[in-house]
Coordinates of C-alpha atoms and ligand atoms in Angstrom, one line a residue:
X9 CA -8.3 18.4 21.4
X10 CA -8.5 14.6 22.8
X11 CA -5.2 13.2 24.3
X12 CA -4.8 10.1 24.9
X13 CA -4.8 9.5 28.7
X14 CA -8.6 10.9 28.2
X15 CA -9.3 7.9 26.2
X16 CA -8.3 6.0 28.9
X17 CA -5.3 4.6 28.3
X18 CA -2.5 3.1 30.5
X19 CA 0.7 5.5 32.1
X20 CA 3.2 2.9 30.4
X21 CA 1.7 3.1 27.3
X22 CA 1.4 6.9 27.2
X23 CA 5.2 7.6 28.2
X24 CA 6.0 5.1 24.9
X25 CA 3.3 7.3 22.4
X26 CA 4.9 10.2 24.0
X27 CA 8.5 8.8 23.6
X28 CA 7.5 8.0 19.6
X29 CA 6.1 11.9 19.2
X30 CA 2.5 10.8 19.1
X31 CA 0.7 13.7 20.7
X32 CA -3.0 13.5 20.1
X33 CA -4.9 10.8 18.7
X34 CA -6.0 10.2 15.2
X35 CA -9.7 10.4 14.2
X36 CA -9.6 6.6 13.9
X37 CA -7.9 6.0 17.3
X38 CA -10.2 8.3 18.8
X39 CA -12.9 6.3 17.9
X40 CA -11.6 2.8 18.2
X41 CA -10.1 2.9 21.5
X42 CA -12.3 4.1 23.4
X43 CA -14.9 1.4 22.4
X44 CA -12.2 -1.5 22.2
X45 CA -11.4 -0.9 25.6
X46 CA -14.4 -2.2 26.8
X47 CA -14.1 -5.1 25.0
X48 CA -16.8 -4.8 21.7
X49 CA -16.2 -5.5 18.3
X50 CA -15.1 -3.1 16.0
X51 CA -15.2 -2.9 12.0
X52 CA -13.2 -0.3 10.7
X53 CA -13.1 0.8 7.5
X54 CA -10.1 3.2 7.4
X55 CA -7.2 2.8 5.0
X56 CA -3.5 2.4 5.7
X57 CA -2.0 5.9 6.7
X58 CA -5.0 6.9 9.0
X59 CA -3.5 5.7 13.0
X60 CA -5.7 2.3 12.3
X61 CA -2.3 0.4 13.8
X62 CA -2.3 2.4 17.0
X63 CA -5.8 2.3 17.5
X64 CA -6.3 -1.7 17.4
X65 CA -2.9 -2.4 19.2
X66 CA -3.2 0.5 21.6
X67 CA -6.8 -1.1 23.7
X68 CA -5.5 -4.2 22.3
X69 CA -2.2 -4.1 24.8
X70 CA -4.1 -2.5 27.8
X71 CA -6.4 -5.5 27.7
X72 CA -3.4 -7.9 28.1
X73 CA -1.7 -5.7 30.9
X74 CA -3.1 -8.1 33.4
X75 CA -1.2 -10.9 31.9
X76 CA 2.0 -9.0 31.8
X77 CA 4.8 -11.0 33.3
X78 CA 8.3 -11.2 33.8
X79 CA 8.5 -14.8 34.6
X80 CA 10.6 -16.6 32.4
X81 CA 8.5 -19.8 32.3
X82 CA 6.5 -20.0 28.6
X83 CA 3.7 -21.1 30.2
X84 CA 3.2 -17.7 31.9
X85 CA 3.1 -16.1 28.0
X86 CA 0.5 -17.9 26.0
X87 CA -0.5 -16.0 22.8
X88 CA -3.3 -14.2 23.7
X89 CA -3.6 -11.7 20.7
X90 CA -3.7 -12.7 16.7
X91 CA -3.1 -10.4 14.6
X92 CA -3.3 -11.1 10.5
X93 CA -2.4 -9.1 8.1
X94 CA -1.6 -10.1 4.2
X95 CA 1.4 -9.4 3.3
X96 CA 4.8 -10.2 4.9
X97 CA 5.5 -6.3 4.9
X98 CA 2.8 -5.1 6.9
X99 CA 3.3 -8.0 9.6
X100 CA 6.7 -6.8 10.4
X101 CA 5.7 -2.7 10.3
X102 CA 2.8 -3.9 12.6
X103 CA 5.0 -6.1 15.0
X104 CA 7.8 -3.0 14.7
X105 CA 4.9 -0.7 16.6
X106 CA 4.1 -3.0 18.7
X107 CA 7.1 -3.7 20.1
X108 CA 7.3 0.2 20.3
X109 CA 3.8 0.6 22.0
X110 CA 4.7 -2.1 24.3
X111 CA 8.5 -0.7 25.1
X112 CA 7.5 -0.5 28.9
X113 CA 5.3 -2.9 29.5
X114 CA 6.5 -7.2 29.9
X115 CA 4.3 -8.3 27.3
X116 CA 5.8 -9.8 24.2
X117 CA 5.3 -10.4 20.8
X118 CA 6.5 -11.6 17.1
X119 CA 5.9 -12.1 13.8
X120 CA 6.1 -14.8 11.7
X121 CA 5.6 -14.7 7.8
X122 CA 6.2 -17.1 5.1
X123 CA 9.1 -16.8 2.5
X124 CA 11.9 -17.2 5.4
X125 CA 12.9 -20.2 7.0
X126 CA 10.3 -21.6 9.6
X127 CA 13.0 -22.9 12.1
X128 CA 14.6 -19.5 12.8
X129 CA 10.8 -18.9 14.0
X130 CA 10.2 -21.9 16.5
X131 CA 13.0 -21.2 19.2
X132 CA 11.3 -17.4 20.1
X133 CA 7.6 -19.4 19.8
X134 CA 8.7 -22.0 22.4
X135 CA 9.7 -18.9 25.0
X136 CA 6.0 -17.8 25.0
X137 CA 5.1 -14.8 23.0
X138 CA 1.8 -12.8 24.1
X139 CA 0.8 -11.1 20.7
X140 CA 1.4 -12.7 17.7
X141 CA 1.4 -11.2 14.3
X142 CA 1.2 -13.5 11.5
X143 CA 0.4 -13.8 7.6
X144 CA -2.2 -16.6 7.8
X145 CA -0.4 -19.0 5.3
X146 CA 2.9 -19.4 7.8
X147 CA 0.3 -19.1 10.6
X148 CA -1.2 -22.2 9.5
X149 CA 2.4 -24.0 9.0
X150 CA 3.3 -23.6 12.5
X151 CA -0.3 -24.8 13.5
X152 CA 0.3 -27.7 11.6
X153 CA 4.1 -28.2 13.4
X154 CA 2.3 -28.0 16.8
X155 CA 4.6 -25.3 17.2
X156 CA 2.0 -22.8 18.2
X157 CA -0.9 -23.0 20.5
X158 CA -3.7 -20.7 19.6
X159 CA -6.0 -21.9 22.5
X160 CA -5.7 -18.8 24.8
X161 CA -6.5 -16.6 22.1
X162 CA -8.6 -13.9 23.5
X163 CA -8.3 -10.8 20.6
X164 CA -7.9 -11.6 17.1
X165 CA -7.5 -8.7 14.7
X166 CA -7.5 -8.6 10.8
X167 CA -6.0 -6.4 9.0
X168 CA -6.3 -5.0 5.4
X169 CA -9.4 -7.9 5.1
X170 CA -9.7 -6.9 1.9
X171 CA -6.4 -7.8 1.1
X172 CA -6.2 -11.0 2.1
X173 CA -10.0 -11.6 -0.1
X174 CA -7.9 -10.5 -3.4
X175 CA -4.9 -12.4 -2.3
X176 CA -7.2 -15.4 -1.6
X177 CA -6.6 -15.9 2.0
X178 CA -10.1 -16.7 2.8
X179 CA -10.2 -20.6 3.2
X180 CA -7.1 -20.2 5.4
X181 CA -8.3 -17.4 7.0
X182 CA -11.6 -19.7 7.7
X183 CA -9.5 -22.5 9.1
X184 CA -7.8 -20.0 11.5
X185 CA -10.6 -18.6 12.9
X186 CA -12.2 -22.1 13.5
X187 CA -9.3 -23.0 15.8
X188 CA -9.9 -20.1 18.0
X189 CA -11.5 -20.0 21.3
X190 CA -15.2 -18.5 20.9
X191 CA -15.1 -16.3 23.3
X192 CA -13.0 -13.7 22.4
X193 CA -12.8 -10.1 20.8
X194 CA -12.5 -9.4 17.0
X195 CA -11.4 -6.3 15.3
X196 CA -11.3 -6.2 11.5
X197 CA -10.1 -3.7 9.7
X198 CA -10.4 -3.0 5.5
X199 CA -10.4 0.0 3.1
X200 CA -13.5 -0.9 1.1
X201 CA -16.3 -3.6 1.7
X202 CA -17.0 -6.2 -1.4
X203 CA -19.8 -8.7 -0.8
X204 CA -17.7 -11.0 0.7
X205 CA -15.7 -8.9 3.1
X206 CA -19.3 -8.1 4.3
X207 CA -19.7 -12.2 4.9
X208 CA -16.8 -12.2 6.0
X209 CA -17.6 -9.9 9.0
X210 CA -21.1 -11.4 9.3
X211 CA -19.4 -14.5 10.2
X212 CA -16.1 -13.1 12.6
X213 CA -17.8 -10.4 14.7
X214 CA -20.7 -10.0 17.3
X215 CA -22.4 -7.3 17.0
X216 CA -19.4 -5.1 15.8
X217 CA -19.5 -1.1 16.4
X218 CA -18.7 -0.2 12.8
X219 CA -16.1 3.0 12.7
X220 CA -15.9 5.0 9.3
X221 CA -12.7 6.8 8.5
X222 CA -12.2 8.3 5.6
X223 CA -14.2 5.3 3.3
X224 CA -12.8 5.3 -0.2
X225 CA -11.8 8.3 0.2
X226 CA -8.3 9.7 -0.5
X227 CA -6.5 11.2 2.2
X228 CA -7.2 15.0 1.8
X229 CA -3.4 16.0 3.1
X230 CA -2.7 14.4 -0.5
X231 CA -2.2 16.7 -3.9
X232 CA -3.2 14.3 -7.2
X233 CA -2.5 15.4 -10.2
X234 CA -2.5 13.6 -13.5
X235 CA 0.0 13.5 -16.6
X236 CA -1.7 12.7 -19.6
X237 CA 1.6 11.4 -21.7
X238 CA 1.7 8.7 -24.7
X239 CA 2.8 5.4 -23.3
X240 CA 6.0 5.0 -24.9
X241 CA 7.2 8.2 -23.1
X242 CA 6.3 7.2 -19.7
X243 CA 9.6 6.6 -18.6
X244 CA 11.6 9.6 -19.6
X245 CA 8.7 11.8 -18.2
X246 CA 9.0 10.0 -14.5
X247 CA 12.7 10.6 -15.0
X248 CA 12.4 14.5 -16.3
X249 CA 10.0 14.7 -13.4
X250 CA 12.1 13.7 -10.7
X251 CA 15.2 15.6 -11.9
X252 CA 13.4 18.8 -12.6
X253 CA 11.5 18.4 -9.3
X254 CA 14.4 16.6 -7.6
X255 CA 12.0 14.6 -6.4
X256 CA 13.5 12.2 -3.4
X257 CA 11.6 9.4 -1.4
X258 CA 9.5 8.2 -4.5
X259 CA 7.5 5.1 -4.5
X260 CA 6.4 4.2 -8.1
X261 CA 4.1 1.7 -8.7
X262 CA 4.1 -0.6 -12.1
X263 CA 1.6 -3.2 -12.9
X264 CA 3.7 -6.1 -13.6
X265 CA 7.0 -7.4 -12.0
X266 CA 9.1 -7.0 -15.4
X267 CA 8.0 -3.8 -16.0
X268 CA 8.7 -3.2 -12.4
X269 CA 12.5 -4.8 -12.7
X270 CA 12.3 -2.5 -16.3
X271 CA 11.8 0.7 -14.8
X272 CA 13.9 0.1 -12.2
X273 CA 17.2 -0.5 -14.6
X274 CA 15.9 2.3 -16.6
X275 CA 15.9 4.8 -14.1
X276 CA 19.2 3.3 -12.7
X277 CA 20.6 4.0 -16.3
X278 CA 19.4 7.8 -16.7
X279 CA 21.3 8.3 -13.2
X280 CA 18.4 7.9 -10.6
X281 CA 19.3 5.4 -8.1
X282 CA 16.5 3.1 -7.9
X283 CA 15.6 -0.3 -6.6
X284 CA 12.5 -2.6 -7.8
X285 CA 10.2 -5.1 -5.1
X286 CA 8.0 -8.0 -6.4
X287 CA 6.8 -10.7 -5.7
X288 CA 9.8 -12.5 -7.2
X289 CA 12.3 -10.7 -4.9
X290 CA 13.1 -12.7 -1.8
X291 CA 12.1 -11.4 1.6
X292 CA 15.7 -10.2 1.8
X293 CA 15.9 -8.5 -1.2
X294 CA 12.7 -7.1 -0.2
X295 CA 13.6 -6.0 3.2
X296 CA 17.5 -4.6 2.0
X297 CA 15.3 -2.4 -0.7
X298 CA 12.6 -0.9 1.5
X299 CA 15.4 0.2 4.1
X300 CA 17.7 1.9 1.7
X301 CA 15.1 3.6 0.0
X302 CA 13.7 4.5 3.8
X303 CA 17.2 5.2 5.3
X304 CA 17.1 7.4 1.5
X305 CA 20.0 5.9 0.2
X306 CA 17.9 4.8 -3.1
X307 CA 16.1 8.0 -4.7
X308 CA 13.2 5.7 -6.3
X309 CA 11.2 2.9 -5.1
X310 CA 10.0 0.8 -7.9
X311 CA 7.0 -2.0 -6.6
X312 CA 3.8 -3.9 -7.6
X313 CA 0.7 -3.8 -5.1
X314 CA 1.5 -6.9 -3.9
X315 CA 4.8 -6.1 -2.9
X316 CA 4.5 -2.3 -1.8
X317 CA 1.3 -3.5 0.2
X318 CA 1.3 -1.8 3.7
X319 CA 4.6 -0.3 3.1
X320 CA 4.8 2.3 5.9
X321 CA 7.3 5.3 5.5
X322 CA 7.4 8.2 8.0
X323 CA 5.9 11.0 5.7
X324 CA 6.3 9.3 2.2
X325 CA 6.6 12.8 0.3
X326 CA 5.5 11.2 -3.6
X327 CA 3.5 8.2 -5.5
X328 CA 3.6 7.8 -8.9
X329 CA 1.4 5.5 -10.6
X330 CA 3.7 4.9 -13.5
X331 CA 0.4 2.2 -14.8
X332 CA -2.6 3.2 -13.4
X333 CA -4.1 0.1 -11.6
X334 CA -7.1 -1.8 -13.7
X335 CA -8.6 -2.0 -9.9
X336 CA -9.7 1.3 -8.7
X337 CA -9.6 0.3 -4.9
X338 CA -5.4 -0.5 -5.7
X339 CA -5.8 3.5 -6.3
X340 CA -6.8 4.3 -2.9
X341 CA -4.4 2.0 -1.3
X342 CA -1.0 3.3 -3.1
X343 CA -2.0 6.6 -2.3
X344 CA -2.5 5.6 1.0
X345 CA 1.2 5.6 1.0
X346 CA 1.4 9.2 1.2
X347 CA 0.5 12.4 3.2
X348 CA 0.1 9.9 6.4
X349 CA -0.8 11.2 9.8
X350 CA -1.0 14.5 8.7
X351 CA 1.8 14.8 6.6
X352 CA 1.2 16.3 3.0
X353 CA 2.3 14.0 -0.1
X354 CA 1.9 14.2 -3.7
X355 CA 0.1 11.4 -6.0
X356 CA 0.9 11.9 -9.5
X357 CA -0.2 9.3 -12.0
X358 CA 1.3 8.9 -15.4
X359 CA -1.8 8.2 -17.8
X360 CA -1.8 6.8 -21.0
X361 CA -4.6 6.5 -23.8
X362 CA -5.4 2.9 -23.2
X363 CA -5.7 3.9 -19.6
X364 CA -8.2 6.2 -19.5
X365 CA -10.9 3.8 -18.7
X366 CA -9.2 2.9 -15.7
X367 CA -9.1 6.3 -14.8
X368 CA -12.6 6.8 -15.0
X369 CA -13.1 4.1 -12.7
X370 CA -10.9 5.6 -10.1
X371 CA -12.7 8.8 -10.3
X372 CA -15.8 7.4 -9.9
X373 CA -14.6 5.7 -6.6
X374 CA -12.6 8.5 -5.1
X375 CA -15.4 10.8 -6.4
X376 CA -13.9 13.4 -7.9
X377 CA -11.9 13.7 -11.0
X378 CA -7.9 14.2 -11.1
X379 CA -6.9 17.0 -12.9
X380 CA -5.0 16.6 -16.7
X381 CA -1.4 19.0 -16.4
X382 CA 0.6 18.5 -19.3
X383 CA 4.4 18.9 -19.2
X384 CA 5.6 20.5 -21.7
X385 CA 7.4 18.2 -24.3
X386 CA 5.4 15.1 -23.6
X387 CA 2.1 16.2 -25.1
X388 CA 0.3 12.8 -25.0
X389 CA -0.3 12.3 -28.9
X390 CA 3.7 12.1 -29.4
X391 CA 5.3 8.7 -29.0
X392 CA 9.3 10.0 -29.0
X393 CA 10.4 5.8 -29.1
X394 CA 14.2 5.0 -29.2
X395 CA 15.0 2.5 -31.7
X396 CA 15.2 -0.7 -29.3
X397 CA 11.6 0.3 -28.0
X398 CA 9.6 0.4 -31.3
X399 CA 10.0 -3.6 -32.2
X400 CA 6.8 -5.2 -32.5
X401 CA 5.2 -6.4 -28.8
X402 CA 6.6 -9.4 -27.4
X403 CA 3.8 -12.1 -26.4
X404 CA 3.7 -11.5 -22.4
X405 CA 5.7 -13.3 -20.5
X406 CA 4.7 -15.5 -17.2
X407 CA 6.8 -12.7 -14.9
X408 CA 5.1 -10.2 -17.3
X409 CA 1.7 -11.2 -15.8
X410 CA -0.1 -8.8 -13.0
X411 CA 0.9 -10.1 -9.4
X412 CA -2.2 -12.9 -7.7
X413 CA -5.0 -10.7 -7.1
X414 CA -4.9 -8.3 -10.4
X415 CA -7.1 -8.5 -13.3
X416 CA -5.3 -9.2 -16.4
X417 CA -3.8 -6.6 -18.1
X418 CA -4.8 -5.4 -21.5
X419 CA -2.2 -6.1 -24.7
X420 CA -0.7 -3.2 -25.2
X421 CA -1.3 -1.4 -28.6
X422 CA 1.9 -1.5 -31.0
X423 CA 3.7 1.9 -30.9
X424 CA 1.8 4.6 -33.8
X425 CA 4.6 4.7 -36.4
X426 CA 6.7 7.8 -35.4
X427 CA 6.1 9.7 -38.3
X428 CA 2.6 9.7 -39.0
X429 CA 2.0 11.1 -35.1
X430 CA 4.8 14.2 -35.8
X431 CA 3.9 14.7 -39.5
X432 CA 0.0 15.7 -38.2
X433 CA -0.9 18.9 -37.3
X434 CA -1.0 20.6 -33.7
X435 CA -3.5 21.4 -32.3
X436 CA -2.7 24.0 -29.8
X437 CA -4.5 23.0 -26.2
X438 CA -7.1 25.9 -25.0
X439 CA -5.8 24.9 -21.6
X440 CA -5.4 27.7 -19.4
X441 CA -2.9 28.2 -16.3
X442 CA -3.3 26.2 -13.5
X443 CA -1.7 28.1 -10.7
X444 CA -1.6 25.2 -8.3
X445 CA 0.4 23.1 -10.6
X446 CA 4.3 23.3 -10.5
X447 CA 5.6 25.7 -12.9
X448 CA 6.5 24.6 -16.4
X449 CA 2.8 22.5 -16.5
X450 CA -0.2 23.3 -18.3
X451 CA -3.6 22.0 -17.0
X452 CA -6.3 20.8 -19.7
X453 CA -10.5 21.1 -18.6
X454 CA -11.4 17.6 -17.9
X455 CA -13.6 17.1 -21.0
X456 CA -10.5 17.4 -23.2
X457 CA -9.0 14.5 -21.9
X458 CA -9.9 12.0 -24.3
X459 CA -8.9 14.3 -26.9
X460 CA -5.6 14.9 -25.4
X461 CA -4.6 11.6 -26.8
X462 CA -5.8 12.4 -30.2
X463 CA -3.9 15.8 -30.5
X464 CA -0.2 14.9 -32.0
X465 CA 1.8 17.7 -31.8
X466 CA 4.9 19.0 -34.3
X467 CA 8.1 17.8 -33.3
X468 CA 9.8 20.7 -31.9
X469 CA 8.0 20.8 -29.2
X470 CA 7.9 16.8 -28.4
X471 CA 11.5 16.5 -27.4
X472 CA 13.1 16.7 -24.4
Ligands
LIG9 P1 -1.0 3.5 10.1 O1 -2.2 4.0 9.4 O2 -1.3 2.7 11.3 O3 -0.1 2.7 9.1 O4 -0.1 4.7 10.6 C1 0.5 5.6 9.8 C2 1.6 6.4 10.4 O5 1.2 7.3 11.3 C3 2.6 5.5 11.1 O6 3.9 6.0 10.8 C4 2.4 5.8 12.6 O7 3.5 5.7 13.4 C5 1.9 7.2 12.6 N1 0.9 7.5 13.6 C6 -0.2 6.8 14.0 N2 -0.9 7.4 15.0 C7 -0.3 8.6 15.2 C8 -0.5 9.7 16.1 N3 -1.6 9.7 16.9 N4 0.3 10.7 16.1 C9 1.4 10.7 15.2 N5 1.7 9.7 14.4 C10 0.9 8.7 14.3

């Protein structure tokens, strides 16, 4: 087994990975340090929840140990590291290890992201900051203030590239890059590789050492499992499933904000504390949500992609794709969520008829298929609709809309009038026992899938 003073790193930086539990490196880090040490460039392609932090901050600090100071003057602490990432989140998880990596060295660094007030930022700028992380929107702000200098720039790292491509970064992440000094190293890290994240890296990085980790592929430490279930009964099925389970720690993702804020209430109502973050919520909001639900104080965190982007929780035990997401990459990245470093976690995805094509695009990608269990009582052909829920569909709402970078989403089809789906025949599954399921769950053979939606079943057995 590697350890990490073989890779070459610093004494102060080992007694902080030791003092944080980190004993050996990760695959990633293993292969990234090593080579960023000497100074190359490096494109990753590793998803969230694999060490790729670490392993571009790690090298990243040892290079700027020369420039360490303790002098007080700003002059003496130019940044001399960029670090992008998309998404306000991740900046501040990425700064938060960094300031843990760097506990024992003088070397200092911030973050700066947009949605907050851009004068609480400039008094900690004008004391000289080494390495700063940034979303490049607020990046570009403070250029534009003159209340940053990014002329001694000598590392500049993107992260999630990818993510800022669907968020639509690119022309400002063009402008940024322009201001920088050429001579300099570039890391850039993204889970998959569109055309123009190929450009992209074309355009950033000399001759880059290109580092695989796990490519659109799930992390393995992760159990998926899928729950074939009508639409309509979605909710009461995440809600039987964490009592029944008592399931803790759950991040569920929904499509759009309302149905995020929905869900949320809904769950709040059937007794399951829960909390919803969008990209409506204020960075507050945001921030007061993700730490109750990490300190566990809320049972259930409700986001969109956008919001839950990055989101890094010591060991996050369950996902749930309450609506499967129309792009299969958003797939790998919430599940990405779980079973990190090592630690085992649970996907379960709640799949609806009018889903199913999306599933087959996530299968394709991940490259394997997920495996139907039915719970008992929600067979997918019933619909089980209170009252208030069977009015016709409302015309979508602006805040109904996906967040920025998703593809529209697809009306939804009105509810099947209650009694035609109970008054048809069942049509008892020739599922057999899936031992690795929990107990209580039946698991169908993947070709019956598609029928599973056209099997009603007789009332009795749809309740809860
Ligand atoms: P990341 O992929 O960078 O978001 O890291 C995922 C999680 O793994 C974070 O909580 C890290 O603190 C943790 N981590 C990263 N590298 C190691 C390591 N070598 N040993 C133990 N935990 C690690």
């Amino acid at each position: 087994m590697t350890t990490f003073a073989e890779l070459g790193l610093a004494p102060d930086i080992l007694r902080a990975l030791d003092e944080m539990g980190y004993v050996s490196p990760t695959p990633i880090q293993e292969q990234v340090i090593p080579r960023a040490l000497q100074g190359g460039d490096i494109l990753g392609a590793a998803q969230t929840g694999t060490g790729k932090t670490a392993a571009f901050a790690l090298p990243l600090i040892q290079r700027l140990l020369p420039f360490a100071s303790s002098s007080t003057s700003p002059a003496k602490h130019p940044i001399r590291a960029l670090i992008l990432t998309p998404t306000r989140e991740l900046a501040i998880q990425v700064e938060e290890a960094i300031q843990a990596y760097t506990k024992h060295v003088p070397l200092r660094s911030l973050v700066v992201y947009g949605g907050v007030n851009i004068n609480t930022q400039i008094p900690i700028l004008k004391t000289g900051i080494e390495i700063l992380v940034a979303t490049p929107g607020r990046l570009l702000d403070h250029v534009q203030n003159k209340t940053l200098m990014l002329t001694q720039v000598n590392t500049l790292v993107l992260d999630e590239a990818d993510r800022m491509l669907d968020m639509g970064f690119m022309p400002d992440l063009k402008r940024i890059v322009a201001l920088l000094p050429a001579q300099r190293v570039n890391m850039m890290f993204s889970a998959t590789f569109p055309e123009e994240i190929r450009k992209l890296a074309d355009s950033i990085l000399d001759n880059p050492t290109f580092i695989e980790v796990a490519r659109n592929e799930t992390a393995v430490t992760v159990t998926q499992v899928m729950h074939p279930v009508h639409h309509e009964r979605k909710r009461q099925l995440l809600a039987h499933l964490i009592k029944s389970r008592d399931l803790r720690q759950v991040l569920v993702f929904t499509g759009t904000k309302l149905g995020c804020n929905r869900l949320a209430n809904e769950l709040n109502k059937a007794g399951i504390h829960a909390d919803a973050i969008h990209g409506d919520k204020t960075q507050q909001e945001r921030i007061k949500a993700l730490d109750a639900f990490k300190a566990g104080t809320i049972r259930v965190l409700v986001a969109t992609d956008v919001a839950a982007r990055g989101i890094d929780i010591e060991a996050l035990p369950f996902v749930v794709n309450y609506d499967l997401p129309h792009n299969a990459e958003d797939y790998v990245h919430r599940i990405g969520r779980t079973g990190r470093a090592g630690a085992k976690g649970e996907a379960i995805s709640l799949v609806s008829e009018a889903e199913t094509r999306y599933l087959k695009d996530i299968e394709k990608l991940i490259g394997s298929t997920l495996e139907p269990v039915i719970v008992p009582g929600f067979e997918p052909g019933a619909a089980d609709v209170p009252a208030y829920q069977s009015r016709p569909p409302r015309h979508a709402e602006r805040s109904e809309r996906p967040e920025r970078h998703e593809r529209s989403a697809p009306r939804s089809k009105p509810a099947a009038p209650r009694d035609a789906l109970f008054d048809a025949p069942y049509v008892p599954g020739e599922a057999p026992r899936n031992d690795s399921a929990p107990a209580l769950m039946r698991s169908a053979p993947k070709k019956q899938v598609a029928a599973l939606f056209r099997s009603p079943v007789k009332p009795d057995s749809a309740g809860q």
